[in-house]
Short mmCIF file of C-alpha atoms in Angstrom, two decimals:
data_model
loop_
_atom_site.label_atom_id
_atom_site.label_comp_id
_atom_site.label_asym_id
_atom_site.label_seq_id
_atom_site.Cartn_x
_atom_site.Cartn_y
_atom_site.Cartn_z
CA MET R 5 -40.25 42.14 -26.87
CA SER R 6 -38.35 42.58 -30.34
CA TYR R 7 -37.40 39.60 -32.47
CA GLU R 8 -33.69 40.70 -32.16
CA PHE R 9 -34.14 40.52 -28.53
CA LEU R 10 -35.76 37.26 -28.37
CA VAL R 11 -33.16 35.92 -30.75
CA GLY R 12 -30.17 37.38 -28.85
CA LEU R 13 -31.92 35.52 -25.46
CA ARG R 14 -32.46 32.73 -27.26
CA TYR R 15 -28.65 32.38 -28.47
CA THR R 16 -27.56 33.62 -24.92
CA ARG R 17 -29.19 30.51 -22.77
CA SER R 18 -27.22 27.04 -23.13
CA LYS R 19 -29.46 24.33 -23.88
CA ARG R 20 -29.43 20.87 -22.06
CA ARG R 21 -29.31 19.01 -25.41
CA ALA R 22 -26.71 21.00 -26.91
CA GLN R 23 -23.68 19.21 -28.41
CA GLY R 24 -20.24 19.92 -29.59
CA ARG R 25 -19.33 23.45 -30.74
CA ASN R 26 -22.78 24.63 -29.20
CA ARG R 27 -22.01 23.60 -25.88
CA PHE R 28 -18.19 24.91 -26.11
CA ILE R 29 -19.56 28.24 -26.96
CA SER R 30 -21.69 27.82 -24.05
CA PHE R 31 -19.12 27.16 -21.64
CA ILE R 32 -16.80 29.91 -23.35
CA SER R 33 -19.96 32.50 -22.55
CA LEU R 34 -19.88 31.01 -19.09
CA VAL R 35 -16.39 31.45 -18.42
CA SER R 36 -16.40 35.21 -19.63
CA MET R 37 -19.62 35.97 -17.37
CA LEU R 38 -17.34 34.79 -14.55
CA GLY R 39 -14.41 36.58 -15.54
CA ILE R 40 -16.19 39.89 -15.59
CA ALA R 41 -17.92 39.42 -12.10
CA LEU R 42 -14.58 38.25 -10.42
CA GLY R 43 -12.67 41.55 -12.10
CA VAL R 44 -15.33 43.89 -11.08
CA ALA R 45 -15.57 42.31 -7.25
CA ALA R 46 -12.20 42.58 -7.38
CA LEU R 47 -12.36 46.29 -8.31
CA ILE R 48 -14.91 47.09 -5.80
CA VAL R 49 -13.29 45.47 -3.01
CA VAL R 50 -9.94 46.96 -3.45
CA LEU R 51 -11.04 50.37 -4.23
CA SER R 52 -13.38 50.48 -0.83
CA VAL R 53 -10.17 49.29 0.79
CA MET R 54 -7.85 51.97 -0.29
CA ASN R 55 -11.26 54.29 0.65
CA GLY R 56 -11.03 52.83 4.16
CA PHE R 57 -6.97 53.39 4.37
CA GLN R 58 -7.60 57.10 3.38
CA ARG R 59 -9.92 57.62 5.64
CA GLU R 60 -7.86 56.41 8.70
CA LEU R 61 -5.15 58.34 7.60
CA ARG R 62 -6.98 61.44 7.37
CA THR R 63 -8.65 60.62 10.78
CA ARG R 64 -5.51 59.98 12.26
CA ILE R 65 -3.83 63.15 11.06
CA LEU R 66 -6.83 65.24 11.70
CA GLY R 67 -6.79 63.80 15.41
CA VAL R 68 -3.71 66.15 15.95
CA ALA R 69 -3.69 68.79 13.26
CA SER R 70 -6.46 71.07 12.48
CA HIS R 71 -8.27 71.89 9.14
CA VAL R 72 -7.15 75.08 8.71
CA GLN R 73 -4.13 77.11 10.28
CA VAL R 74 -3.95 80.69 10.72
CA SER R 75 0.05 82.04 11.62
CA GLY R 76 2.47 84.77 11.19
CA PHE R 77 4.94 85.38 8.49
CA ASP R 78 7.48 85.41 10.98
CA GLY R 79 6.10 82.75 13.22
CA GLU R 80 4.44 84.88 16.09
CA LEU R 81 1.14 86.28 15.81
CA GLY R 82 0.28 89.43 18.15
CA ASN R 83 -3.18 90.48 17.68
CA TRP R 84 -4.44 86.50 17.77
CA GLN R 85 -7.78 87.53 19.57
CA ARG R 86 -8.37 90.02 17.14
CA VAL R 87 -7.75 87.45 14.16
CA ALA R 88 -9.77 84.83 15.80
CA ASP R 89 -12.62 86.69 16.33
CA ASP R 90 -12.47 87.60 12.37
CA ALA R 91 -12.04 84.05 11.30
CA ALA R 92 -14.89 82.87 13.52
CA LYS R 93 -17.04 84.98 11.56
CA HIS R 94 -16.53 82.57 8.62
CA PRO R 95 -19.89 80.68 8.30
CA ARG R 96 -18.14 77.57 7.69
CA VAL R 97 -15.55 77.99 11.00
CA LYS R 98 -17.14 76.00 13.90
CA ALA R 99 -13.97 76.28 16.73
CA VAL R 100 -10.89 78.27 17.14
CA ALA R 101 -7.90 77.66 19.11
CA PRO R 102 -4.71 79.64 19.66
CA PHE R 103 -1.42 77.97 19.88
CA VAL R 104 2.13 78.29 20.41
CA GLN R 105 4.38 75.97 18.43
CA ALA R 106 8.49 75.76 19.06
CA GLN R 107 11.21 73.23 18.84
CA GLY R 108 12.96 71.85 22.28
CA MET R 109 14.60 69.15 23.46
CA LEU R 110 13.42 66.51 26.68
CA SER R 111 16.00 64.94 29.23
CA PHE R 112 15.15 62.21 31.50
CA ASP R 113 17.51 60.00 32.84
CA GLN R 114 20.55 60.66 31.09
CA THR R 115 18.02 60.10 27.44
CA VAL R 116 17.47 63.23 25.21
CA ARG R 117 15.09 63.40 22.59
CA GLY R 118 14.38 66.16 20.23
CA THR R 119 10.71 67.40 20.32
CA LEU R 120 8.05 69.52 19.08
CA ILE R 121 6.29 71.44 21.88
CA ARG R 122 2.76 72.75 21.30
CA GLY R 123 1.08 75.24 23.76
CA VAL R 124 -2.66 74.87 24.11
CA LEU R 125 -5.66 75.92 25.93
CA PRO R 126 -7.21 72.49 26.78
CA ASP R 127 -10.53 73.58 26.47
CA ALA R 128 -10.22 75.42 23.20
CA GLU R 129 -7.78 72.55 21.51
CA ASP R 130 -10.52 69.92 22.41
CA LYS R 131 -12.91 71.60 19.99
CA VAL R 132 -10.17 71.52 17.17
CA ALA R 133 -8.46 68.44 18.00
CA ASP R 134 -9.18 64.89 18.83
CA PHE R 135 -6.56 64.68 21.26
CA SER R 136 -9.47 63.27 24.52
CA GLN R 137 -10.28 60.49 21.97
CA HIS R 138 -6.86 59.16 21.94
CA MET R 139 -5.59 59.74 25.52
CA ARG R 140 -3.86 56.41 27.27
CA ALA R 141 -3.18 57.55 30.12
CA GLY R 142 -4.12 61.03 32.16
CA LYS R 143 -6.68 64.03 30.71
CA LEU R 144 -5.44 67.03 28.52
CA GLU R 145 -7.72 68.94 30.70
CA ASP R 146 -4.90 68.12 33.37
CA LEU R 147 -2.49 70.99 31.57
CA GLN R 148 -2.98 73.97 34.31
CA ALA R 149 -1.75 77.46 33.87
CA GLY R 150 1.47 78.01 35.56
CA GLY R 151 0.98 73.85 36.62
CA PHE R 152 3.97 73.23 34.00
CA GLY R 153 2.39 70.02 33.22
CA VAL R 154 3.43 68.18 29.93
CA VAL R 155 1.35 65.67 27.59
CA LEU R 156 3.66 62.94 25.66
CA GLY R 157 3.41 61.08 22.35
CA ALA R 158 3.29 57.43 23.40
CA ASP R 159 6.74 56.70 21.06
CA LEU R 160 8.29 59.85 22.68
CA ALA R 161 7.24 58.65 26.52
CA ARG R 162 8.72 54.94 25.61
CA ALA R 163 11.88 56.44 23.94
CA LEU R 164 12.54 58.37 27.44
CA ARG R 165 11.40 55.72 29.76
CA VAL R 166 9.08 58.21 31.61
CA SER R 167 5.85 57.30 33.22
CA MET R 168 3.24 59.32 34.54
CA GLY R 169 4.01 61.77 37.56
CA GLU R 170 7.49 62.00 36.74
CA LYS R 171 9.47 65.00 35.66
CA VAL R 172 11.14 65.76 32.72
CA THR R 173 13.37 68.25 31.91
CA LEU R 174 12.29 70.29 28.66
CA ILE R 175 15.38 72.70 27.04
CA ALA R 176 14.31 75.48 25.01
CA PRO R 177 16.82 76.62 22.39
CA GLN R 178 16.44 80.28 23.48
CA GLY R 179 19.21 80.75 25.87
CA LEU R 180 20.51 82.95 28.74
CA VAL R 181 23.15 85.68 27.67
CA THR R 182 25.76 85.84 30.59
CA PRO R 183 29.04 87.33 30.90
CA ALA R 184 30.44 84.01 30.92
CA ALA R 185 28.28 82.32 28.23
CA ILE R 186 24.95 81.59 26.75
CA LEU R 187 23.19 78.93 28.79
CA PRO R 188 20.01 77.06 27.61
CA ARG R 189 16.67 77.72 29.20
CA LEU R 190 16.06 74.73 31.31
CA LYS R 191 12.70 74.21 33.04
CA GLN R 192 11.06 70.66 34.56
CA PHE R 193 7.67 69.51 33.33
CA ARG R 194 5.81 66.81 35.41
CA VAL R 195 4.17 64.06 32.87
CA VAL R 196 0.51 64.55 33.58
CA GLY R 197 -0.91 62.48 30.20
CA ILE R 198 -0.06 60.31 27.22
CA PHE R 199 -1.90 60.11 23.91
CA GLU R 200 -1.27 57.95 21.03
CA VAL R 201 -2.81 59.13 17.85
CA GLY R 202 -1.17 56.26 15.25
CA MET R 203 1.18 58.45 13.75
CA PHE R 204 4.73 57.83 13.96
CA GLU R 205 5.27 61.74 13.34
CA TYR R 206 3.53 62.85 16.25
CA ASP R 207 3.55 60.09 18.68
CA SER R 208 7.53 60.28 18.60
CA SER R 209 7.78 63.68 18.60
CA LEU R 210 5.11 65.71 19.81
CA ALA R 211 4.72 67.26 23.62
CA LEU R 212 1.47 69.52 24.69
CA ILE R 213 2.01 72.04 27.23
CA HIS R 214 -0.55 74.84 28.56
CA LEU R 215 -0.83 77.93 26.45
CA GLN R 216 0.61 80.25 29.03
CA ASP R 217 3.37 78.08 30.19
CA ALA R 218 5.00 78.24 26.60
CA GLN R 219 4.54 81.65 26.34
CA THR R 220 6.32 82.06 29.52
CA LEU R 221 9.18 79.45 28.46
CA TYR R 222 9.48 80.80 24.98
CA ARG R 223 9.68 84.61 26.14
CA MET R 224 6.31 85.40 23.72
CA GLU R 225 4.65 87.33 26.22
CA ASP R 226 0.84 87.39 25.07
CA ARG R 227 1.63 86.27 21.54
CA VAL R 228 1.11 82.83 19.87
CA SER R 229 2.34 81.19 16.81
CA GLY R 230 -1.14 80.82 15.05
CA VAL R 231 -5.00 79.95 15.38
CA ARG R 232 -6.34 76.60 14.51
CA LEU R 233 -9.63 76.51 13.07
CA LYS R 234 -12.23 73.40 12.80
CA LEU R 235 -14.90 73.42 10.08
CA ASP R 236 -18.16 72.02 9.50
CA ASP R 237 -16.96 70.03 6.33
CA LEU R 238 -13.33 69.29 6.42
CA PHE R 239 -13.28 68.60 2.37
CA ALA R 240 -14.43 72.58 2.05
CA ALA R 241 -11.04 73.22 3.98
CA PRO R 242 -9.33 74.63 0.66
CA ARG R 243 -11.86 76.78 -0.64
CA VAL R 244 -12.37 78.30 3.21
CA ALA R 245 -8.68 78.88 3.31
CA ARG R 246 -8.61 80.73 0.09
CA GLU R 247 -11.83 82.98 1.47
CA LEU R 248 -10.69 83.75 4.97
CA MET R 249 -8.36 85.93 3.18
CA GLN R 250 -11.14 88.37 2.82
CA TYR R 251 -11.92 88.10 6.88
CA VAL R 252 -8.38 88.09 8.49
CA ASP R 253 -5.24 90.86 8.17
CA ALA R 254 -2.93 90.44 5.19
CA ASP R 255 -0.04 89.81 6.88
CA THR R 256 -0.97 86.17 7.98
CA LEU R 257 -0.13 83.12 6.48
CA ILE R 258 -3.25 80.37 5.96
CA SER R 259 -2.91 77.12 5.05
CA ASP R 260 -5.18 73.78 5.30
CA TRP R 261 -4.87 70.10 6.03
CA THR R 262 -4.69 69.35 2.28
CA ARG R 263 -1.40 71.18 1.83
CA SER R 264 0.21 70.44 5.04
CA HIS R 265 -0.20 66.67 4.78
CA ALA R 266 -0.46 66.57 0.75
CA ASN R 267 2.27 64.23 0.44
CA PHE R 268 0.44 61.39 2.42
CA PHE R 269 -3.14 62.08 0.53
CA ARG R 270 -1.51 62.13 -2.69
CA ALA R 271 0.43 58.76 -2.53
CA VAL R 272 -2.61 57.06 -1.35
CA GLN R 273 -4.42 58.48 -4.09
CA ILE R 274 -1.82 57.72 -6.95
CA GLU R 275 -1.88 54.27 -5.85
CA LYS R 276 -5.77 54.00 -5.61
CA ASN R 277 -5.69 55.35 -9.34
CA VAL R 278 -3.23 53.03 -10.04
CA MET R 279 -4.90 49.93 -8.64
CA PHE R 280 -8.32 50.77 -10.39
CA ILE R 281 -6.11 50.86 -14.18
CA ILE R 282 -4.59 47.51 -13.21
CA LEU R 283 -7.73 45.99 -11.81
CA LEU R 284 -9.78 47.27 -15.03
CA LEU R 285 -7.60 45.42 -17.51
CA ILE R 286 -8.80 42.26 -15.55
CA VAL R 287 -12.29 43.27 -16.51
CA ALA R 288 -11.04 44.52 -20.07
CA VAL R 289 -9.70 40.68 -20.61
CA ALA R 290 -12.87 39.14 -19.03
CA ALA R 291 -15.10 41.69 -21.64
CA PHE R 292 -12.84 40.95 -24.78
CA ASN R 293 -13.33 37.42 -24.38
CA ILE R 294 -17.12 38.08 -25.51
CA VAL R 295 -15.17 38.49 -28.88
CA SER R 296 -14.20 35.23 -29.52
CA THR R 297 -17.58 34.08 -27.46
CA LEU R 298 -19.35 35.81 -30.34
CA VAL R 299 -16.87 35.19 -33.35
CA MET R 300 -17.70 31.42 -32.75
CA ALA R 301 -21.32 31.96 -32.34
CA VAL R 302 -21.49 34.14 -35.96
CA GLN R 303 -19.54 30.99 -37.39
CA ASP R 304 -21.93 28.46 -35.91
CA LYS R 305 -25.09 30.67 -37.16
CA GLN R 306 -24.15 31.55 -40.44
CA ALA R 307 -27.17 29.33 -42.10
CA ASP R 308 -29.52 31.14 -39.25
CA ILE R 309 -28.24 34.74 -40.15
CA ALA R 310 -28.77 33.79 -43.80
CA ILE R 311 -32.26 32.38 -43.39
CA LEU R 312 -33.30 35.64 -41.30
CA ARG R 313 -31.62 37.81 -44.20
CA THR R 314 -33.90 35.94 -46.58
CA LEU R 315 -37.16 37.03 -44.40
CA GLY R 316 -36.42 40.43 -44.52
CA ALA R 317 -34.11 40.98 -41.31
CA SER R 318 -31.90 44.41 -42.19
CA PRO R 319 -28.16 44.23 -41.40
CA GLY R 320 -28.89 46.61 -38.51
CA SER R 321 -31.15 43.84 -37.43
CA ILE R 322 -28.61 41.17 -37.63
CA MET R 323 -26.19 43.29 -35.96
CA LYS R 324 -28.42 44.33 -33.07
CA ILE R 325 -29.14 40.51 -32.02
CA PHE R 326 -24.96 39.80 -31.38
CA VAL R 327 -24.71 42.84 -29.55
CA ILE R 328 -27.71 42.13 -27.35
CA GLN R 329 -26.10 38.67 -26.77
CA GLY R 330 -22.75 40.00 -25.98
CA ALA R 331 -24.41 42.74 -23.50
CA LEU R 332 -26.28 39.96 -21.78
CA ILE R 333 -23.43 37.87 -21.33
CA GLY R 334 -21.43 41.26 -20.02
CA PHE R 335 -24.62 42.26 -18.00
CA ILE R 336 -25.20 39.32 -16.00
CA GLY R 337 -21.37 38.84 -14.93
CA LEU R 338 -21.60 42.41 -13.97
CA ALA R 339 -24.31 41.98 -12.04
CA ILE R 340 -22.68 39.06 -10.35
CA GLY R 341 -19.68 40.88 -9.57
CA VAL R 342 -21.57 44.25 -8.20
CA LEU R 343 -23.57 42.21 -5.78
CA GLY R 344 -20.49 40.22 -4.85
CA GLY R 345 -17.93 43.04 -4.48
CA VAL R 346 -20.35 45.42 -2.58
CA THR R 347 -21.24 42.15 -0.33
CA LEU R 348 -17.41 41.49 0.37
CA ALA R 349 -16.30 45.48 0.94
CA LEU R 350 -19.46 45.99 3.46
CA ASN R 351 -18.24 42.90 5.24
CA ILE R 352 -14.63 42.63 4.77
CA ASP R 353 -13.97 43.42 8.69
CA VAL R 354 -15.75 39.93 9.45
CA VAL R 355 -14.23 38.02 6.55
CA VAL R 356 -10.74 38.84 6.53
CA PRO R 357 -10.44 37.71 10.40
CA ALA R 358 -12.37 34.31 9.01
CA ILE R 359 -10.15 33.95 7.00
CA GLU R 360 -7.08 34.86 9.35
CA ARG R 361 -8.53 32.13 11.88
CA ALA R 362 -8.81 29.39 9.32
CA PHE R 363 -5.10 29.59 7.99
CA GLY R 364 -3.44 30.71 11.11
CA ILE R 365 -1.71 34.08 9.27
CA GLN R 366 -2.43 37.68 9.95
CA PHE R 367 -2.34 39.92 6.94
CA LEU R 368 -1.21 43.40 9.44
CA ALA R 369 0.31 42.20 12.34
CA LYS R 370 -0.31 44.78 15.26
CA ASP R 371 3.66 44.88 15.58
CA VAL R 372 4.17 46.14 12.63
CA TYR R 373 1.71 48.28 11.58
CA TYR R 374 -0.36 50.96 12.96
CA ILE R 375 -3.44 50.31 11.30
CA SER R 376 -3.74 46.60 12.18
CA ASP R 377 -7.43 46.14 10.24
CA LEU R 378 -8.30 46.01 7.00
CA PRO R 379 -10.22 49.18 6.66
CA SER R 380 -13.53 49.16 3.88
CA GLU R 381 -15.40 52.54 2.94
CA LEU R 382 -18.09 51.44 0.28
CA LEU R 383 -18.37 55.06 -2.04
CA TRP R 384 -21.41 54.31 -4.51
CA SER R 385 -19.68 56.97 -6.64
CA ASP R 386 -16.97 54.28 -7.07
CA VAL R 387 -19.36 51.35 -7.65
CA ILE R 388 -21.33 53.64 -10.23
CA THR R 389 -18.39 54.30 -12.26
CA ILE R 390 -17.10 50.86 -12.39
CA THR R 391 -20.23 49.57 -13.52
CA ALA R 392 -20.20 51.88 -15.93
CA VAL R 393 -16.76 51.56 -17.38
CA SER R 394 -17.18 47.75 -17.36
CA PHE R 395 -20.53 48.02 -19.12
CA VAL R 396 -18.79 50.63 -21.69
CA LEU R 397 -16.04 47.79 -22.20
CA THR R 398 -18.71 45.03 -22.77
CA LEU R 399 -20.35 46.92 -25.59
CA VAL R 400 -16.86 47.92 -27.38
CA ALA R 401 -16.32 43.99 -27.43
CA THR R 402 -19.47 43.29 -29.06
CA LEU R 403 -19.41 45.73 -32.06
CA TYR R 404 -16.91 43.75 -34.15
CA PRO R 405 -18.43 40.40 -34.47
CA SER R 406 -21.78 41.82 -34.47
CA TRP R 407 -20.52 43.80 -38.15
CA ARG R 408 -19.02 40.40 -39.19
CA ALA R 409 -22.62 38.96 -38.64
CA SER R 410 -24.31 41.71 -40.38
CA ARG R 411 -21.93 42.00 -43.61
CA LEU R 412 -22.68 37.95 -43.92
CA ASN R 413 -23.72 37.16 -47.54
CA PRO R 414 -26.94 34.81 -47.70
CA ALA R 415 -26.26 32.81 -50.69
CA GLU R 416 -22.68 32.31 -49.41
CA ALA R 417 -23.86 31.00 -46.67
CA LEU R 418 -26.70 28.66 -47.77
CA ARG R 419 -24.50 27.49 -50.61
CA TYR R 420 -23.71 24.23 -48.67
CA GLU R 421 -26.57 23.65 -46.48
#
């Protein structure tokens, strides 16, 4: 190995017989390592938890919403079969399902709730959404044409105090015009299922009925509100939505899940970015502790530096010695932090319950939060980014003390030796 690396490694290692200033410098080096390790581990764990929340939010939203939605500008799509066939020609479209969406009111035992009514074909809907995985009672296939059955969200069913098999009255805003007055359209539906996806927006206001029943109730004949599409890659939805303009008629409105639920994902992404910056400051503080370590090391090793210079060492070699010393401190701390952070992020579903049992606390109460467990999704791209940024901060922290060491005058350093 080069003598610069050998000397830098020797300065980094603590000596058992080190006394006074040398022992204090070794202690400061150890504190710097632990600070970098703690900051890097915390950064990896927090970003993994944020990724987990983002995944849970995405899964729950897409359990009800579609990847891409094609609808008419006036809320109705007359030629939906042709639109569905044209959209299915796109290589990334895996499933297509028509739907009718309208407003309504559900009434049961003098209790009334505003509701979003969605008419679906059970077999087709099951291919673009995950309702079957979130059914708490009944099955989506129990919706039969002409049977006037309804599947309610869990919170909506609780608000109406209705259970399986009971009949609720659906009030449509389209009224019947009579000589006396305009009467609302009423129809009784039997509850054949209850679902719970874990999103209050859907669990408290969404009701599913058969597509033909919705067309009959809202006088849409064979028209629908739009067509829902499922893709082979949900992250390709924005690009596929743009490309679908070449496949379907120009008088349709195409939107994807990133636009229809942009606020949710934008909020999570902003929080993730802010947490990255805040926790990176912890790593920066620990990294710049290396500055004080190297400054004291330079002061302590002035005689050594002067002797090396008189033996022919160049200023660049002296600077390299202390850069290596600081880089080794940062690298060791970084390695410990990455190892600890990755281990904790991969086992957070075991560690957090153990802490809750040990201290008798609960971080996410089930009666308050829909997501009662801390989810974690480790992305190696995040680990690589954290490692690279932290190591750069460590190298930057070594530059000034190393530069000072390289500028040391040998004659001045050896004057009083």
